[in-house]
Amino acid sequence: METSTNVLAGLIVYFGAVFISLGIRFLFKIIGLWKMFSKANEKGWKALVPVYNEYILHSLVWDTKYFWIKIGATITITILEGLVSGMQTNVASSIILLMAFIFAIMVLVLNWKYAMNTAQAYGKGKWFGVGMFFVPAIFRIIIGLDSSSYQGKKRNCHF
């Protein structure tokens, strides 16, 4: 009986820590986006709406068509992985997994370009863009709270 109580206590602590860390990450994202939007003369409340906030940031730093491409590719990856989960391992499942992998690489490349464009639109360099790619919540809050200003989309922000 004591062992199950210890396991339950451990699970509560673990999930509590996960919940708190996700809450802090979400708070950083909202604060950073709110301040970034304010610098770009967008209404800050748009940072509170999931998915829409990413659409708005895409419109500020790049092009919204890439937002829709990323959404479509992510949905396609999910569908392809769902197809494979019920299949036996064979050539067809390998081809489907390869297609999902290609779409995942595409999303990764689009996210890289998005991070670079975001850094550039706020007057930051390439290394800042690297940080935006790996830990966007922290780098968004840095952009939001520092003295940088929104400089708009750059001319070379397309592929």
XYZ file of N, CA, C and O in Angstrom:
636
model
N 0.816 -1.193 0.000
C 0.000 0.000 0.000
C 0.859 1.256 0.000
O 0.565 2.218 -0.678
N 1.943 1.213 0.781
C 2.824 2.362 0.873
C 3.507 2.631 -0.467
O 3.726 3.781 -0.840
N 3.841 1.584 -1.225
C 4.482 1.740 -2.524
C 3.570 2.467 -3.499
O 4.001 3.365 -4.219
N 2.294 2.105 -3.533
C 1.364 2.772 -4.444
C 1.176 4.241 -4.055
O 0.989 5.095 -4.913
N 1.235 4.537 -2.774
C 1.138 5.925 -2.321
C 2.358 6.711 -2.777
O 2.230 7.849 -3.228
N 3.530 6.107 -2.711
C 4.758 6.757 -3.167
C 4.722 6.995 -4.672
O 5.150 8.046 -5.151
N 4.229 6.007 -5.409
C 4.114 6.147 -6.862
C 3.144 7.261 -7.203
O 3.418 8.113 -8.061
N 2.011 7.309 -6.519
C 1.030 8.362 -6.754
C 1.612 9.729 -6.428
O 1.441 10.688 -7.197
N 2.318 9.842 -5.331
C 2.942 11.113 -4.958
C 3.974 11.530 -6.007
O 4.053 12.701 -6.383
N 4.744 10.573 -6.497
C 5.729 10.857 -7.542
C 5.082 11.340 -8.823
O 5.567 12.277 -9.462
N 3.977 10.700 -9.203
C 3.257 11.124 -10.404
C 2.681 12.531 -10.252
O 2.716 13.330 -11.191
N 2.167 12.831 -9.081
C 1.614 14.166 -8.839
C 2.718 15.215 -8.945
O 2.528 16.262 -9.579
N 3.866 14.938 -8.356
C 4.991 15.876 -8.435
C 5.445 16.034 -9.883
O 5.658 17.153 -10.362
N 5.568 14.908 -10.603
C 6.013 14.958 -11.997
C 5.057 15.771 -12.858
O 5.472 16.694 -13.559
N 3.780 15.430 -12.824
C 2.816 16.143 -13.663
C 2.631 17.583 -13.216
O 2.362 18.469 -14.034
N 2.790 17.850 -11.941
C 2.752 19.221 -11.454
C 3.899 20.041 -12.028
O 3.710 21.173 -12.467
N 5.089 19.451 -12.051
C 6.258 20.138 -12.614
C 6.084 20.366 -14.111
O 6.423 21.442 -14.627
N 5.554 19.375 -14.820
C 5.306 19.525 -16.259
C 4.296 20.644 -16.497
O 4.496 21.512 -17.354
N 3.216 20.646 -15.730
C 2.181 21.672 -15.879
C 2.747 23.068 -15.610
O 2.482 24.007 -16.367
N 3.543 23.203 -14.578
C 4.129 24.506 -14.241
C 5.102 24.960 -15.326
O 5.069 26.119 -15.753
N 5.944 24.049 -15.818
C 6.898 24.440 -16.857
C 6.194 24.807 -18.162
O 6.589 25.759 -18.834
N 5.125 24.084 -18.516
C 4.359 24.448 -19.711
C 3.660 25.789 -19.520
O 3.576 26.591 -20.454
N 3.184 26.050 -18.322
C 2.550 27.333 -18.032
C 3.526 28.490 -18.148
O 3.194 29.541 -18.713
N 4.739 28.297 -17.651
C 5.765 29.341 -17.753
C 6.135 29.572 -19.215
O 6.266 30.716 -19.662
N 6.282 28.497 -19.972
C 6.600 28.619 -21.405
C 5.488 29.372 -22.134
O 5.754 30.252 -22.961
N 4.236 29.038 -21.835
C 3.097 29.707 -22.458
C 3.089 31.187 -22.083
O 2.865 32.048 -22.938
N 3.364 31.487 -20.824
C 3.390 32.876 -20.368
C 4.485 33.660 -21.083
O 4.256 34.795 -21.520
N 5.677 33.065 -21.220
C 6.759 33.717 -21.961
C 6.345 33.984 -23.403
O 6.608 35.059 -23.942
N 5.701 33.004 -24.025
C 5.279 33.178 -25.413
C 4.284 34.322 -25.537
O 4.413 35.166 -26.420
N 3.301 34.367 -24.660
C 2.275 35.410 -24.719
C 2.881 36.785 -24.481
O 2.604 37.734 -25.225
N 3.725 36.911 -23.457
C 4.347 38.208 -23.167
C 5.207 38.660 -24.346
O 5.124 39.810 -24.790
N 6.025 37.737 -24.860
C 6.885 38.076 -25.989
C 6.108 38.478 -27.222
O 6.400 39.506 -27.845
N 5.100 37.694 -27.579
C 4.301 38.022 -28.758
C 3.528 39.325 -28.570
O 3.432 40.132 -29.494
N 2.969 39.536 -27.371
C 2.213 40.765 -27.103
C 3.107 41.984 -27.349
O 2.709 42.926 -28.033
N 4.312 41.950 -26.805
C 5.243 43.075 -26.957
C 5.717 43.204 -28.407
O 5.861 44.312 -28.915
N 5.964 42.064 -29.072
C 6.367 42.108 -30.474
C 5.269 42.708 -31.339
O 5.533 43.526 -32.221
N 4.023 42.305 -31.081
C 2.905 42.864 -31.834
C 2.772 44.351 -31.578
O 2.493 45.128 -32.498
N 2.946 44.774 -30.341
C 2.849 46.189 -30.004
C 3.901 46.996 -30.757
O 3.616 48.096 -31.241
N 5.108 46.464 -30.877
C 6.168 47.146 -31.619
C 5.820 47.281 -33.100
O 6.269 48.205 -33.770
N 5.031 46.359 -33.610
C 4.651 46.364 -35.023
C 3.286 47.026 -35.246
O 2.690 46.883 -36.308
N 2.781 47.712 -34.238
C 1.474 48.387 -34.297
C 0.314 47.430 -34.552
O -0.656 47.788 -35.223
N 0.438 46.226 -34.016
C -0.673 45.266 -34.005
C -1.240 45.248 -32.595
O -0.547 45.544 -31.635
N -2.489 44.884 -32.478
C -3.115 44.815 -31.157
C -2.525 43.630 -30.366
O -2.439 42.523 -30.863
N -2.144 43.892 -29.134
C -1.503 42.885 -28.303
C -2.380 41.693 -27.988
O -1.884 40.575 -27.828
N -3.696 41.884 -27.903
C -4.588 40.773 -27.550
C -4.509 39.632 -28.557
O -4.848 38.502 -28.233
N -4.037 39.918 -29.766
C -3.932 38.865 -30.779
C -2.937 37.784 -30.365
O -2.993 36.661 -30.857
N -2.053 38.105 -29.433
C -1.100 37.123 -28.923
C -1.788 36.052 -28.088
O -1.251 34.957 -27.911
N -2.969 36.332 -27.588
C -3.684 35.393 -26.721
C -4.392 34.278 -27.481
O -4.768 33.273 -26.885
N -4.584 34.443 -28.773
C -5.369 33.486 -29.554
C -4.429 32.490 -30.238
O -3.670 32.870 -31.135
N -4.460 31.226 -29.802
C -3.571 30.227 -30.418
C -3.816 30.109 -31.916
O -4.926 30.315 -32.400
N -2.813 29.794 -32.650
C -2.767 29.648 -34.099
C -2.879 31.018 -34.771
O -2.054 31.366 -35.612
N -3.885 31.809 -34.385
C -4.035 33.149 -34.966
C -2.808 33.998 -34.663
O -2.372 34.782 -35.519
N -2.212 33.840 -33.474
C -1.026 34.630 -33.152
C 0.139 34.291 -34.088
O 0.890 35.172 -34.498
N 0.265 33.026 -34.448
C 1.311 32.636 -35.401
C 1.013 33.183 -36.796
O 1.921 33.582 -37.516
N -0.252 33.184 -37.173
C -0.657 33.752 -38.461
C -0.278 35.235 -38.521
O 0.268 35.704 -39.528
N -0.569 35.963 -37.449
C -0.253 37.390 -37.406
C 1.258 37.604 -37.494
O 1.731 38.470 -38.243
N 2.025 36.813 -36.749
C 3.480 36.973 -36.801
C 4.009 36.642 -38.195
O 4.901 37.332 -38.697
N 3.444 35.615 -38.832
C 3.841 35.320 -40.218
C 3.556 36.515 -41.121
O 4.356 36.840 -41.996
N 2.414 37.162 -40.935
C 2.075 38.301 -41.783
C 3.021 39.470 -41.544
O 3.249 40.278 -42.446
N 3.574 39.570 -40.342
C 4.493 40.663 -40.029
C 5.906 40.424 -40.554
O 6.597 41.366 -40.929
N 6.357 39.166 -40.537
C 7.765 38.908 -40.838
C 8.007 38.146 -42.137
O 9.144 38.072 -42.606
N 6.982 37.582 -42.722
C 7.204 36.764 -43.901
C 6.012 36.878 -44.823
O 5.683 37.934 -45.296
N 5.339 35.771 -45.067
C 4.169 35.744 -45.935
C 3.230 34.675 -45.382
O 3.676 33.591 -45.014
N 1.947 34.978 -45.346
C 1.001 34.046 -44.736
C 0.851 32.752 -45.534
O 0.403 31.747 -44.978
N 1.251 32.746 -46.799
C 1.138 31.492 -47.555
C 2.034 30.415 -46.953
O 1.695 29.235 -46.971
N 3.172 30.809 -46.362
C 4.048 29.830 -45.727
C 3.446 29.306 -44.423
O 3.691 28.173 -44.038
N 2.660 30.132 -43.767
C 1.916 29.669 -42.596
C 0.974 28.547 -43.004
O 0.925 27.490 -42.370
N 0.219 28.746 -44.088
C -0.737 27.733 -44.545
C -0.031 26.487 -45.056
O -0.515 25.369 -44.870
N 1.135 26.659 -45.683
C 1.906 25.499 -46.132
C 2.348 24.669 -44.930
O 2.262 23.435 -44.941
N 2.817 25.346 -43.867
C 3.236 24.619 -42.660
C 2.065 23.897 -42.001
O 2.205 22.754 -41.568
N 0.915 24.540 -41.939
C -0.274 23.899 -41.363
C -0.639 22.665 -42.194
O -0.882 21.581 -41.649
N -0.687 22.822 -43.516
C -1.026 21.705 -44.394
C -0.028 20.558 -44.285
O -0.415 19.386 -44.236
N 1.249 20.892 -44.221
C 2.279 19.851 -44.112
C 2.177 19.124 -42.777
O 2.326 17.895 -42.717
N 1.896 19.847 -41.719
C 1.769 19.218 -40.400
C 0.566 18.279 -40.352
O 0.651 17.168 -39.816
N -0.536 18.700 -40.935
C -1.726 17.841 -41.001
C -1.431 16.606 -41.852
O -1.806 15.482 -41.494
N -0.724 16.799 -42.957
C -0.364 15.677 -43.824
C 0.517 14.671 -43.092
O 0.322 13.452 -43.210
N 1.476 15.160 -42.317
C 2.341 14.271 -41.537
C 1.501 13.432 -40.578
O 1.685 12.215 -40.457
N 0.564 14.080 -39.896
C -0.299 13.377 -38.940
C -1.124 12.300 -39.636
O -1.241 11.170 -39.139
N -1.688 12.623 -40.788
C -2.490 11.649 -41.544
C -1.625 10.477 -42.003
O -2.020 9.308 -41.872
N -0.442 10.778 -42.536
C 0.440 9.709 -43.016
C 0.879 8.787 -41.883
O 0.906 7.562 -42.038
N 1.202 9.372 -40.726
C 1.581 8.538 -39.587
C 0.408 7.694 -39.108
O 0.585 6.557 -38.676
N -0.796 8.235 -39.181
C -1.985 7.467 -38.818
C -2.215 6.303 -39.762
O -2.631 5.219 -39.338
N -1.947 6.511 -41.043
C -2.087 5.429 -42.018
C -1.117 4.287 -41.721
O -1.468 3.121 -41.816
N 0.100 4.633 -41.363
C 1.134 3.627 -41.138
C 0.882 2.853 -39.853
O 1.204 1.669 -39.766
N 0.269 3.487 -38.852
C 0.115 2.827 -37.548
C -0.710 1.544 -37.635
O -0.505 0.630 -36.849
N -1.616 1.445 -38.579
C -2.431 0.244 -38.697
C -1.910 -0.749 -39.714
O -2.503 -1.806 -39.916
N -0.792 -0.442 -40.368
C -0.275 -1.300 -41.429
C 0.818 -2.226 -40.913
O 1.476 -1.942 -39.926
N 0.989 -3.309 -41.618
C 2.139 -4.162 -41.364
C 3.339 -3.536 -42.066
O 3.192 -2.766 -43.009
N 4.518 -3.878 -41.604
C 5.721 -3.334 -42.226
C 5.892 -3.953 -43.606
O 6.024 -5.161 -43.750
N 5.843 -3.093 -44.599
C 6.056 -3.531 -45.971
C 6.524 -2.336 -46.785
O 6.796 -1.265 -46.242
N 6.590 -2.495 -48.086
C 7.079 -1.427 -48.953
C 6.156 -0.208 -48.892
O 6.626 0.929 -48.823
N 4.865 -0.435 -48.877
C 3.917 0.680 -48.847
C 4.076 1.509 -47.574
O 4.084 2.741 -47.618
N 4.217 0.858 -46.436
C 4.382 1.592 -45.184
C 5.709 2.344 -45.168
O 5.796 3.450 -44.635
N 6.733 1.773 -45.773
C 8.028 2.452 -45.849
C 7.942 3.701 -46.716
O 8.515 4.741 -46.385
N 7.212 3.604 -47.810
C 7.041 4.764 -48.690
C 6.245 5.859 -47.978
O 6.589 7.041 -48.055
N 5.212 5.475 -47.267
C 4.405 6.457 -46.532
C 5.244 7.136 -45.452
O 5.179 8.351 -45.263
N 6.061 6.365 -44.735
C 6.940 6.951 -43.723
C 7.973 7.881 -44.350
O 8.301 8.924 -43.785
N 8.477 7.529 -45.516
C 9.416 8.394 -46.221
C 8.745 9.714 -46.602
O 9.338 10.786 -46.458
N 7.503 9.629 -47.066
C 6.756 10.848 -47.400
C 6.563 11.721 -46.157
O 6.744 12.949 -46.216
N 6.221 11.108 -45.034
C 6.055 11.858 -43.786
C 7.373 12.508 -43.376
O 7.394 13.661 -42.933
N 8.469 11.794 -43.553
C 9.789 12.341 -43.232
C 10.119 13.540 -44.107
O 10.637 14.559 -43.628
N 9.802 13.453 -45.390
C 10.054 14.563 -46.313
C 9.232 15.789 -45.907
O 9.740 16.921 -45.891
N 7.968 15.583 -45.554
C 7.132 16.696 -45.089
C 7.687 17.287 -43.786
O 7.658 18.498 -43.581
N 8.204 16.433 -42.905
C 8.780 16.926 -41.645
C 10.020 17.780 -41.906
O 10.206 18.824 -41.263
N 10.853 17.367 -42.845
C 12.029 18.159 -43.218
C 11.580 19.499 -43.798
O 12.160 20.549 -43.502
N 10.531 19.477 -44.608
C 10.004 20.712 -45.186
C 9.545 21.673 -44.085
O 9.851 22.864 -44.121
N 8.835 21.172 -43.090
C 8.376 22.009 -41.977
C 9.578 22.561 -41.205
O 9.595 23.738 -40.819
N 10.586 21.739 -41.017
C 11.797 22.177 -40.323
C 12.479 23.324 -41.079
O 12.872 24.337 -40.479
N 12.600 23.189 -42.392
C 13.216 24.241 -43.209
C 12.369 25.518 -43.161
O 12.915 26.626 -43.034
N 11.055 25.383 -43.247
C 10.182 26.561 -43.166
C 10.298 27.238 -41.801
O 10.311 28.475 -41.718
N 10.386 26.461 -40.738
C 10.553 27.040 -39.405
C 11.891 27.767 -39.278
O 11.986 28.797 -38.615
N 12.932 27.218 -39.909
C 14.243 27.873 -39.903
C 14.151 29.238 -40.587
O 14.600 30.250 -40.046
N 13.568 29.256 -41.761
C 13.446 30.508 -42.519
C 12.566 31.506 -41.765
O 12.848 32.710 -41.736
N 11.524 31.020 -41.123
C 10.620 31.850 -40.325
C 11.369 32.498 -39.160
O 11.219 33.701 -38.888
N 12.210 31.735 -38.490
C 13.000 32.275 -37.378
C 13.975 33.337 -37.875
O 14.136 34.397 -37.240
N 14.622 33.083 -38.998
C 15.563 34.056 -39.556
C 14.841 35.347 -39.970
O 15.332 36.445 -39.718
N 13.681 35.202 -40.591
C 12.914 36.379 -41.001
C 12.410 37.169 -39.796
O 12.361 38.399 -39.832
N 12.029 36.464 -38.739
C 11.566 37.142 -37.527
C 12.697 37.966 -36.929
O 12.503 39.135 -36.582
N 13.869 37.367 -36.816
C 15.020 38.097 -36.276
C 15.337 39.306 -37.144
O 15.554 40.417 -36.625
N 15.321 39.127 -38.443
C 15.649 40.205 -39.369
C 14.616 41.331 -39.316
O 14.971 42.505 -39.364
N 13.341 40.992 -39.182
C 12.284 42.008 -39.148
C 12.374 42.901 -37.916
O 11.866 44.012 -37.908
N 13.035 42.408 -36.868
C 13.204 43.197 -35.649
C 14.648 43.678 -35.481
O 15.057 44.046 -34.382
N 15.402 43.670 -36.564
C 16.748 44.235 -36.558
C 17.798 43.378 -35.892
O 18.833 43.887 -35.461
N 17.576 42.105 -35.809
C 18.531 41.192 -35.172
C 19.325 40.442 -36.239
O 18.920 40.356 -37.396
N 20.435 39.848 -35.835
C 21.310 39.140 -36.745
C 20.967 37.665 -36.898
O 20.004 37.159 -36.323
N 21.816 36.988 -37.667
C 21.589 35.571 -37.959
C 21.690 34.690 -36.715
O 20.944 33.728 -36.573
N 22.627 35.002 -35.807
C 22.757 34.182 -34.606
C 21.533 34.323 -33.721
O 21.134 33.364 -33.044
N 20.928 35.485 -33.724
C 19.680 35.655 -32.984
C 18.595 34.791 -33.628
O 17.766 34.193 -32.938
N 18.607 34.712 -34.956
C 17.671 33.843 -35.667
C 17.855 32.379 -35.303
O 16.889 31.632 -35.185
N 19.104 31.964 -35.093
C 19.373 30.590 -34.656
C 18.725 30.353 -33.293
O 18.089 29.318 -33.057
N 18.877 31.324 -32.405
C 18.230 31.218 -31.094
C 16.720 31.172 -31.218
O 16.052 30.411 -30.511
N 16.169 31.977 -32.133
C 14.718 31.970 -32.367
C 14.249 30.604 -32.839
O 13.150 30.177 -32.512
N 15.080 29.924 -33.600
C 14.715 28.605 -34.105
C 14.668 27.574 -32.972
O 13.738 26.779 -32.885
N 15.673 27.601 -32.103
C 15.777 26.566 -31.071
C 14.940 26.844 -29.822
O 14.384 25.906 -29.246
N 14.872 28.074 -29.371
C 14.086 28.420 -28.173
C 13.282 29.699 -28.435
O 13.581 30.761 -27.893
N 12.258 29.585 -29.258
C 11.515 30.789 -29.664
C 10.851 31.531 -28.508
O 10.778 32.761 -28.538
N 10.384 30.832 -27.497
C 9.692 31.516 -26.399
C 10.621 32.507 -25.706
O 10.226 33.645 -25.414
N 11.847 32.113 -25.480
C 12.807 33.000 -24.811
C 13.218 34.145 -25.726
O 13.272 35.308 -25.310
N 13.480 33.849 -26.987
C 13.945 34.892 -27.890
C 12.816 35.852 -28.281
O 13.079 37.015 -28.584
N 11.590 35.392 -28.254
C 10.465 36.316 -28.477
C 10.348 37.296 -27.319
O 10.073 38.472 -27.531
N 10.539 36.811 -26.114
C 10.448 37.721 -24.972
C 11.628 38.697 -24.974
O 11.478 39.859 -24.589
N 12.783 38.264 -25.456
C 13.928 39.178 -25.574
C 13.598 40.289 -26.577
O 13.805 41.473 -26.292
N 13.071 39.909 -27.749
C 12.691 40.924 -28.737
C 11.624 41.851 -28.164
O 11.683 43.070 -28.338
N 10.665 41.269 -27.470
C 9.577 42.080 -26.937
C 10.015 43.085 -25.900
O 9.492 44.194 -25.836
N 10.989 42.720 -25.091
C 11.374 43.575 -23.967
C 12.630 44.411 -24.207
O 12.929 45.296 -23.404
N 13.364 44.161 -25.279
C 14.560 44.968 -25.511
C 14.212 46.246 -26.279
O 13.052 46.546 -26.528
N 15.231 46.980 -26.664
C 15.002 48.285 -27.294
C 14.862 48.205 -28.813
O 14.762 49.239 -29.471
N 14.859 47.005 -29.374
C 14.736 46.880 -30.825
C 13.369 47.366 -31.294
O 12.414 47.419 -30.525
N 13.316 47.702 -32.568
C 12.042 48.147 -33.135
C 11.705 47.287 -34.348
O 12.585 46.676 -34.957
N 10.431 47.262 -34.664
C 9.978 46.507 -35.828
C 10.386 47.269 -37.081
O 10.071 48.442 -37.238
N 11.113 46.601 -37.967
C 11.606 47.237 -39.186
C 10.864 46.766 -40.429
O 11.160 47.212 -41.528
N 9.941 45.866 -40.260
C 9.153 45.371 -41.378
C 9.798 44.186 -42.075
O 10.906 43.775 -41.755
N 9.064 43.650 -43.026
C 9.578 42.526 -43.810
C 10.748 43.005 -44.658
O 10.745 44.127 -45.155
N 11.693 42.148 -44.834
C 12.826 42.460 -45.701
C 12.525 41.965 -47.108
O 11.758 41.045 -47.322
N 13.149 42.568 -48.064
C 12.882 42.222 -49.461
C 13.293 40.794 -49.813
O 12.683 40.163 -50.639
N 14.319 40.286 -49.171
C 14.815 38.948 -49.518
C 14.264 37.878 -48.583
O 14.928 36.907 -48.295
N 13.037 38.037 -48.141
C 12.501 37.087 -47.163
C 11.737 35.936 -47.817
O 11.087 35.169 -47.149
N 11.839 35.794 -49.124
C 11.198 34.668 -49.807
C 12.244 33.655 -50.196
O 13.430 33.936 -50.228
N 11.828 32.456 -50.544
C 12.790 31.441 -50.973
C 13.337 31.774 -52.331
O 12.810 32.336 -53.166
